[in-house]
Amino acid sequence: MEDENSPALRAGVDFRGSKNATQRVLKHAKPGKNRAPLLRYVRINLPRTTRLLLIAMVAVIGGASAASALLSHEPFFFATPILWAVVGASAVFVAVGLLTSARLWNRGLAIALASLLVYLGGLLGSAPYVWNGASVAAAAIWNLTLFASTGYIVLFAALRYGMIVAAPDNQRFMD
């Protein structure tokens, strides 16, 4: 019996008679297992919010890198030009992300990894920490580059795993 008020049918999606009608749509269960891994059951379908969150994370990375570049405490030799390169790349990323509907999350991952590498270089050099003679605000801004880049990497991993979705994609929930 067909449901005339089905959300899928009202949205123009008709899977009757297709492979999806008789087989599992999500083939995440490994052979020999009855269930998929636990994280496969977490699905968040907020594509525009996720897109803005990813863009905001890159903007925070760029802002923290700009503030770190303006400090008088250089983390390692030639760190200032690298920090300004991260700022420029993040500014381009934010502008393109806000003005177009391009899927540019891999480029954001490159920015986050570059910021993370600058942070690790600062650990090997003389990063602006309180015990190195920097102010508390400078140390907090420096640590913000670590937390923002790590946050973007975690969100990118969740995006690739299928837990979250970013616009213009959609998980097409019908209920």
PDB file of C-alpha atoms in Angstrom:
ATOM      1  CA  MET A   1       0.000   0.000   0.000  1.00  0.00           C
ATOM      2  CA  GLU A   2       1.348   3.395  -0.965  1.00  0.00           C
ATOM      3  CA  ASP A   3       1.385   6.319   1.406  1.00  0.00           C
ATOM      4  CA  GLU A   4       0.058   9.354  -0.435  1.00  0.00           C
ATOM      5  CA  ASN A   5       1.398  11.653   2.306  1.00  0.00           C
ATOM      6  CA  SER A   6       4.955  10.291   2.260  1.00  0.00           C
ATOM      7  CA  PRO A   7       7.526  13.106   2.601  1.00  0.00           C
ATOM      8  CA  ALA A   8       9.656  11.431  -0.055  1.00  0.00           C
ATOM      9  CA  LEU A   9       6.801  11.232  -2.553  1.00  0.00           C
ATOM     10  CA  ARG A  10       5.783  14.824  -1.820  1.00  0.00           C
ATOM     11  CA  ALA A  11       9.378  15.941  -2.466  1.00  0.00           C
ATOM     12  CA  GLY A  12       9.335  14.165  -5.827  1.00  0.00           C
ATOM     13  CA  VAL A  13      11.600  11.290  -4.799  1.00  0.00           C
ATOM     14  CA  ASP A  14      10.227   7.926  -5.812  1.00  0.00           C
ATOM     15  CA  PHE A  15      12.331   4.896  -4.926  1.00  0.00           C
ATOM     16  CA  ARG A  16       9.612   2.328  -5.680  1.00  0.00           C
ATOM     17  CA  GLY A  17      11.002  -0.471  -7.801  1.00  0.00           C
ATOM     18  CA  SER A  18      14.602   0.698  -7.502  1.00  0.00           C
ATOM     19  CA  LYS A  19      17.533  -1.015  -5.802  1.00  0.00           C
ATOM     20  CA  ASN A  20      17.047   1.291  -2.828  1.00  0.00           C
ATOM     21  CA  ALA A  21      13.598  -0.105  -2.221  1.00  0.00           C
ATOM     22  CA  THR A  22      14.889  -3.624  -1.565  1.00  0.00           C
ATOM     23  CA  GLN A  23      18.492  -3.158  -0.381  1.00  0.00           C
ATOM     24  CA  ARG A  24      20.260  -1.109   2.274  1.00  0.00           C
ATOM     25  CA  VAL A  25      20.897   2.412   1.152  1.00  0.00           C
ATOM     26  CA  LEU A  26      23.848   2.907   3.476  1.00  0.00           C
ATOM     27  CA  LYS A  27      26.362   0.137   2.973  1.00  0.00           C
ATOM     28  CA  HIS A  28      28.505   0.974   5.967  1.00  0.00           C
ATOM     29  CA  ALA A  29      28.215  -2.385   7.698  1.00  0.00           C
ATOM     30  CA  LYS A  30      31.308  -4.455   7.046  1.00  0.00           C
ATOM     31  CA  PRO A  31      30.844  -7.976   5.697  1.00  0.00           C
ATOM     32  CA  GLY A  32      29.944 -10.371   8.496  1.00  0.00           C
ATOM     33  CA  LYS A  33      28.739  -7.582  10.785  1.00  0.00           C
ATOM     34  CA  ASN A  34      25.158  -6.671  11.571  1.00  0.00           C
ATOM     35  CA  ARG A  35      25.796  -3.064  12.516  1.00  0.00           C
ATOM     36  CA  ALA A  36      27.844  -0.190  11.226  1.00  0.00           C
ATOM     37  CA  PRO A  37      30.481   1.500  13.426  1.00  0.00           C
ATOM     38  CA  LEU A  38      28.990   3.713  16.127  1.00  0.00           C
ATOM     39  CA  LEU A  39      30.000   7.016  14.543  1.00  0.00           C
ATOM     40  CA  ARG A  40      28.147   6.095  11.333  1.00  0.00           C
ATOM     41  CA  TYR A  41      24.884   6.534  13.238  1.00  0.00           C
ATOM     42  CA  VAL A  42      25.660  10.193  13.973  1.00  0.00           C
ATOM     43  CA  ARG A  43      24.229  12.331  11.186  1.00  0.00           C
ATOM     44  CA  ILE A  44      23.942  16.104  11.369  1.00  0.00           C
ATOM     45  CA  ASN A  45      22.236  17.675   8.375  1.00  0.00           C
ATOM     46  CA  LEU A  46      22.895  21.400   8.761  1.00  0.00           C
ATOM     47  CA  PRO A  47      24.748  22.184   5.529  1.00  0.00           C
ATOM     48  CA  ARG A  48      24.676  25.995   5.631  1.00  0.00           C
ATOM     49  CA  THR A  49      25.529  26.154   9.321  1.00  0.00           C
ATOM     50  CA  THR A  50      28.411  23.721   8.851  1.00  0.00           C
ATOM     51  CA  ARG A  51      29.667  25.724   5.883  1.00  0.00           C
ATOM     52  CA  LEU A  52      29.659  28.927   7.932  1.00  0.00           C
ATOM     53  CA  LEU A  53      31.343  27.130  10.841  1.00  0.00           C
ATOM     54  CA  LEU A  54      34.151  25.866   8.612  1.00  0.00           C
ATOM     55  CA  ILE A  55      34.612  29.332   7.106  1.00  0.00           C
ATOM     56  CA  ALA A  56      34.633  30.862  10.602  1.00  0.00           C
ATOM     57  CA  MET A  57      37.288  28.384  11.743  1.00  0.00           C
ATOM     58  CA  VAL A  58      39.566  29.432   8.882  1.00  0.00           C
ATOM     59  CA  ALA A  59      38.845  33.091   9.679  1.00  0.00           C
ATOM     60  CA  VAL A  60      39.921  32.483  13.291  1.00  0.00           C
ATOM     61  CA  ILE A  61      43.093  30.777  12.037  1.00  0.00           C
ATOM     62  CA  GLY A  62      43.825  33.799   9.842  1.00  0.00           C
ATOM     63  CA  GLY A  63      43.078  36.304  12.592  1.00  0.00           C
ATOM     64  CA  ALA A  64      45.226  34.491  15.133  1.00  0.00           C
ATOM     65  CA  SER A  65      48.044  34.188  12.601  1.00  0.00           C
ATOM     66  CA  ALA A  66      47.825  37.926  11.833  1.00  0.00           C
ATOM     67  CA  ALA A  67      47.930  38.766  15.533  1.00  0.00           C
ATOM     68  CA  SER A  68      50.900  36.430  15.996  1.00  0.00           C
ATOM     69  CA  ALA A  69      52.694  38.010  13.039  1.00  0.00           C
ATOM     70  CA  LEU A  70      52.193  41.479  14.517  1.00  0.00           C
ATOM     71  CA  LEU A  71      53.743  40.491  17.841  1.00  0.00           C
ATOM     72  CA  SER A  72      57.307  41.486  18.538  1.00  0.00           C
ATOM     73  CA  HIS A  73      58.062  37.916  19.618  1.00  0.00           C
ATOM     74  CA  GLU A  74      58.987  35.856  16.531  1.00  0.00           C
ATOM     75  CA  PRO A  75      58.475  32.103  17.105  1.00  0.00           C
ATOM     76  CA  PHE A  76      61.329  31.044  14.811  1.00  0.00           C
ATOM     77  CA  PHE A  77      63.434  32.525  12.014  1.00  0.00           C
ATOM     78  CA  PHE A  78      61.352  33.655   9.024  1.00  0.00           C
ATOM     79  CA  ALA A  79      58.095  32.876  10.798  1.00  0.00           C
ATOM     80  CA  THR A  80      56.560  36.264  10.033  1.00  0.00           C
ATOM     81  CA  PRO A  81      56.385  35.774   6.227  1.00  0.00           C
ATOM     82  CA  ILE A  82      54.935  32.305   6.716  1.00  0.00           C
ATOM     83  CA  LEU A  83      52.328  33.641   9.130  1.00  0.00           C
ATOM     84  CA  TRP A  84      51.389  36.367   6.635  1.00  0.00           C
ATOM     85  CA  ALA A  85      51.081  33.712   3.919  1.00  0.00           C
ATOM     86  CA  VAL A  86      48.628  31.834   6.162  1.00  0.00           C
ATOM     87  CA  VAL A  87      46.726  35.095   6.716  1.00  0.00           C
ATOM     88  CA  GLY A  88      46.539  35.769   2.976  1.00  0.00           C
ATOM     89  CA  ALA A  89      45.438  32.240   2.149  1.00  0.00           C
ATOM     90  CA  SER A  90      42.777  32.323   4.835  1.00  0.00           C
ATOM     91  CA  ALA A  91      41.503  35.708   3.605  1.00  0.00           C
ATOM     92  CA  VAL A  92      41.146  34.322   0.092  1.00  0.00           C
ATOM     93  CA  PHE A  93      39.461  31.202   1.481  1.00  0.00           C
ATOM     94  CA  VAL A  94      36.948  33.216   3.508  1.00  0.00           C
ATOM     95  CA  ALA A  95      36.168  35.530   0.581  1.00  0.00           C
ATOM     96  CA  VAL A  96      35.670  32.667  -1.878  1.00  0.00           C
ATOM     97  CA  GLY A  97      33.722  30.666   0.710  1.00  0.00           C
ATOM     98  CA  LEU A  98      31.309  33.496   1.407  1.00  0.00           C
ATOM     99  CA  LEU A  99      30.828  34.620  -2.188  1.00  0.00           C
ATOM    100  CA  THR A 100      30.594  31.306  -4.040  1.00  0.00           C
ATOM    101  CA  SER A 101      29.165  27.857  -3.485  1.00  0.00           C
ATOM    102  CA  ALA A 102      32.451  26.087  -4.206  1.00  0.00           C
ATOM    103  CA  ARG A 103      33.494  23.013  -2.251  1.00  0.00           C
ATOM    104  CA  LEU A 104      36.834  24.229  -0.980  1.00  0.00           C
ATOM    105  CA  TRP A 105      37.295  22.249   2.200  1.00  0.00           C
ATOM    106  CA  ASN A 106      40.553  20.624   1.046  1.00  0.00           C
ATOM    107  CA  ARG A 107      42.094  24.068   0.668  1.00  0.00           C
ATOM    108  CA  GLY A 108      40.977  24.926   4.176  1.00  0.00           C
ATOM    109  CA  LEU A 109      42.655  21.756   5.364  1.00  0.00           C
ATOM    110  CA  ALA A 110      45.886  22.963   3.749  1.00  0.00           C
ATOM    111  CA  ILE A 111      45.576  26.266   5.618  1.00  0.00           C
ATOM    112  CA  ALA A 112      44.917  24.476   8.912  1.00  0.00           C
ATOM    113  CA  LEU A 113      47.874  22.135   8.389  1.00  0.00           C
ATOM    114  CA  ALA A 114      50.140  25.076   7.512  1.00  0.00           C
ATOM    115  CA  SER A 115      49.072  26.826  10.708  1.00  0.00           C
ATOM    116  CA  LEU A 116      49.680  23.647  12.663  1.00  0.00           C
ATOM    117  CA  LEU A 117      53.159  23.320  11.153  1.00  0.00           C
ATOM    118  CA  VAL A 118      53.932  26.937  12.105  1.00  0.00           C
ATOM    119  CA  TYR A 119      52.810  26.146  15.647  1.00  0.00           C
ATOM    120  CA  LEU A 120      55.041  23.056  15.767  1.00  0.00           C
ATOM    121  CA  GLY A 121      57.916  25.132  14.398  1.00  0.00           C
ATOM    122  CA  GLY A 122      57.334  27.574  17.226  1.00  0.00           C
ATOM    123  CA  LEU A 123      57.617  24.742  19.724  1.00  0.00           C
ATOM    124  CA  LEU A 124      61.035  23.897  18.306  1.00  0.00           C
ATOM    125  CA  GLY A 125      61.965  27.581  18.275  1.00  0.00           C
ATOM    126  CA  SER A 126      60.963  30.155  20.862  1.00  0.00           C
ATOM    127  CA  ALA A 127      57.184  30.371  20.747  1.00  0.00           C
ATOM    128  CA  PRO A 128      55.512  33.271  22.572  1.00  0.00           C
ATOM    129  CA  TYR A 129      54.760  31.735  25.938  1.00  0.00           C
ATOM    130  CA  VAL A 130      54.760  33.447  29.306  1.00  0.00           C
ATOM    131  CA  TRP A 131      57.956  31.677  30.396  1.00  0.00           C
ATOM    132  CA  ASN A 132      59.648  32.956  27.204  1.00  0.00           C
ATOM    133  CA  GLY A 133      58.902  36.557  28.132  1.00  0.00           C
ATOM    134  CA  ALA A 134      55.684  37.050  26.142  1.00  0.00           C
ATOM    135  CA  SER A 135      52.494  38.457  27.590  1.00  0.00           C
ATOM    136  CA  VAL A 136      49.528  36.313  28.554  1.00  0.00           C
ATOM    137  CA  ALA A 137      47.518  37.695  25.613  1.00  0.00           C
ATOM    138  CA  ALA A 138      50.314  36.846  23.161  1.00  0.00           C
ATOM    139  CA  ALA A 139      50.523  33.308  24.513  1.00  0.00           C
ATOM    140  CA  ALA A 140      46.737  32.918  24.283  1.00  0.00           C
ATOM    141  CA  ILE A 141      46.701  34.134  20.679  1.00  0.00           C
ATOM    142  CA  TRP A 142      49.542  31.768  19.844  1.00  0.00           C
ATOM    143  CA  ASN A 143      47.657  28.832  21.386  1.00  0.00           C
ATOM    144  CA  LEU A 144      44.528  29.862  19.489  1.00  0.00           C
ATOM    145  CA  THR A 145      46.319  28.984  16.248  1.00  0.00           C
ATOM    146  CA  LEU A 146      46.712  25.430  17.573  1.00  0.00           C
ATOM    147  CA  PHE A 147      43.122  25.083  18.789  1.00  0.00           C
ATOM    148  CA  ALA A 148      41.544  26.605  15.664  1.00  0.00           C
ATOM    149  CA  SER A 149      43.584  24.488  13.264  1.00  0.00           C
ATOM    150  CA  THR A 150      42.897  21.338  15.294  1.00  0.00           C
ATOM    151  CA  GLY A 151      39.191  22.209  15.351  1.00  0.00           C
ATOM    152  CA  TYR A 152      39.140  22.600  11.569  1.00  0.00           C
ATOM    153  CA  ILE A 153      40.913  19.272  11.119  1.00  0.00           C
ATOM    154  CA  VAL A 154      38.350  17.547  13.365  1.00  0.00           C
ATOM    155  CA  LEU A 155      35.446  19.133  11.466  1.00  0.00           C
ATOM    156  CA  PHE A 156      37.037  18.179   8.139  1.00  0.00           C
ATOM    157  CA  ALA A 157      37.420  14.574   9.317  1.00  0.00           C
ATOM    158  CA  ALA A 158      33.755  14.511  10.362  1.00  0.00           C
ATOM    159  CA  LEU A 159      32.808  15.944   6.971  1.00  0.00           C
ATOM    160  CA  ARG A 160      34.785  13.268   5.122  1.00  0.00           C
ATOM    161  CA  TYR A 161      33.446  10.498   7.358  1.00  0.00           C
ATOM    162  CA  GLY A 162      29.878  11.541   6.615  1.00  0.00           C
ATOM    163  CA  MET A 163      28.837  12.665  10.087  1.00  0.00           C
ATOM    164  CA  ILE A 164      28.224  16.252   8.992  1.00  0.00           C
ATOM    165  CA  VAL A 165      27.468  17.823   5.649  1.00  0.00           C
ATOM    166  CA  ALA A 166      28.433  21.246   4.283  1.00  0.00           C
ATOM    167  CA  ALA A 167      26.578  23.247   1.654  1.00  0.00           C
ATOM    168  CA  PRO A 168      25.969  22.886  -1.254  1.00  0.00           C
ATOM    169  CA  ASP A 169      25.704  19.184  -0.395  1.00  0.00           C
ATOM    170  CA  ASN A 170      22.778  17.711   1.503  1.00  0.00           C
ATOM    171  CA  GLN A 171      22.114  14.342   3.125  1.00  0.00           C
ATOM    172  CA  ARG A 172      18.537  14.401   1.827  1.00  0.00           C
ATOM    173  CA  PHE A 173      16.727  13.482   4.994  1.00  0.00           C
ATOM    174  CA  MET A 174      13.063  12.923   4.214  1.00  0.00           C
ATOM    175  CA  ASP A 175      11.574  12.651   7.688  1.00  0.00           C
TER     176      ASP A 175
END
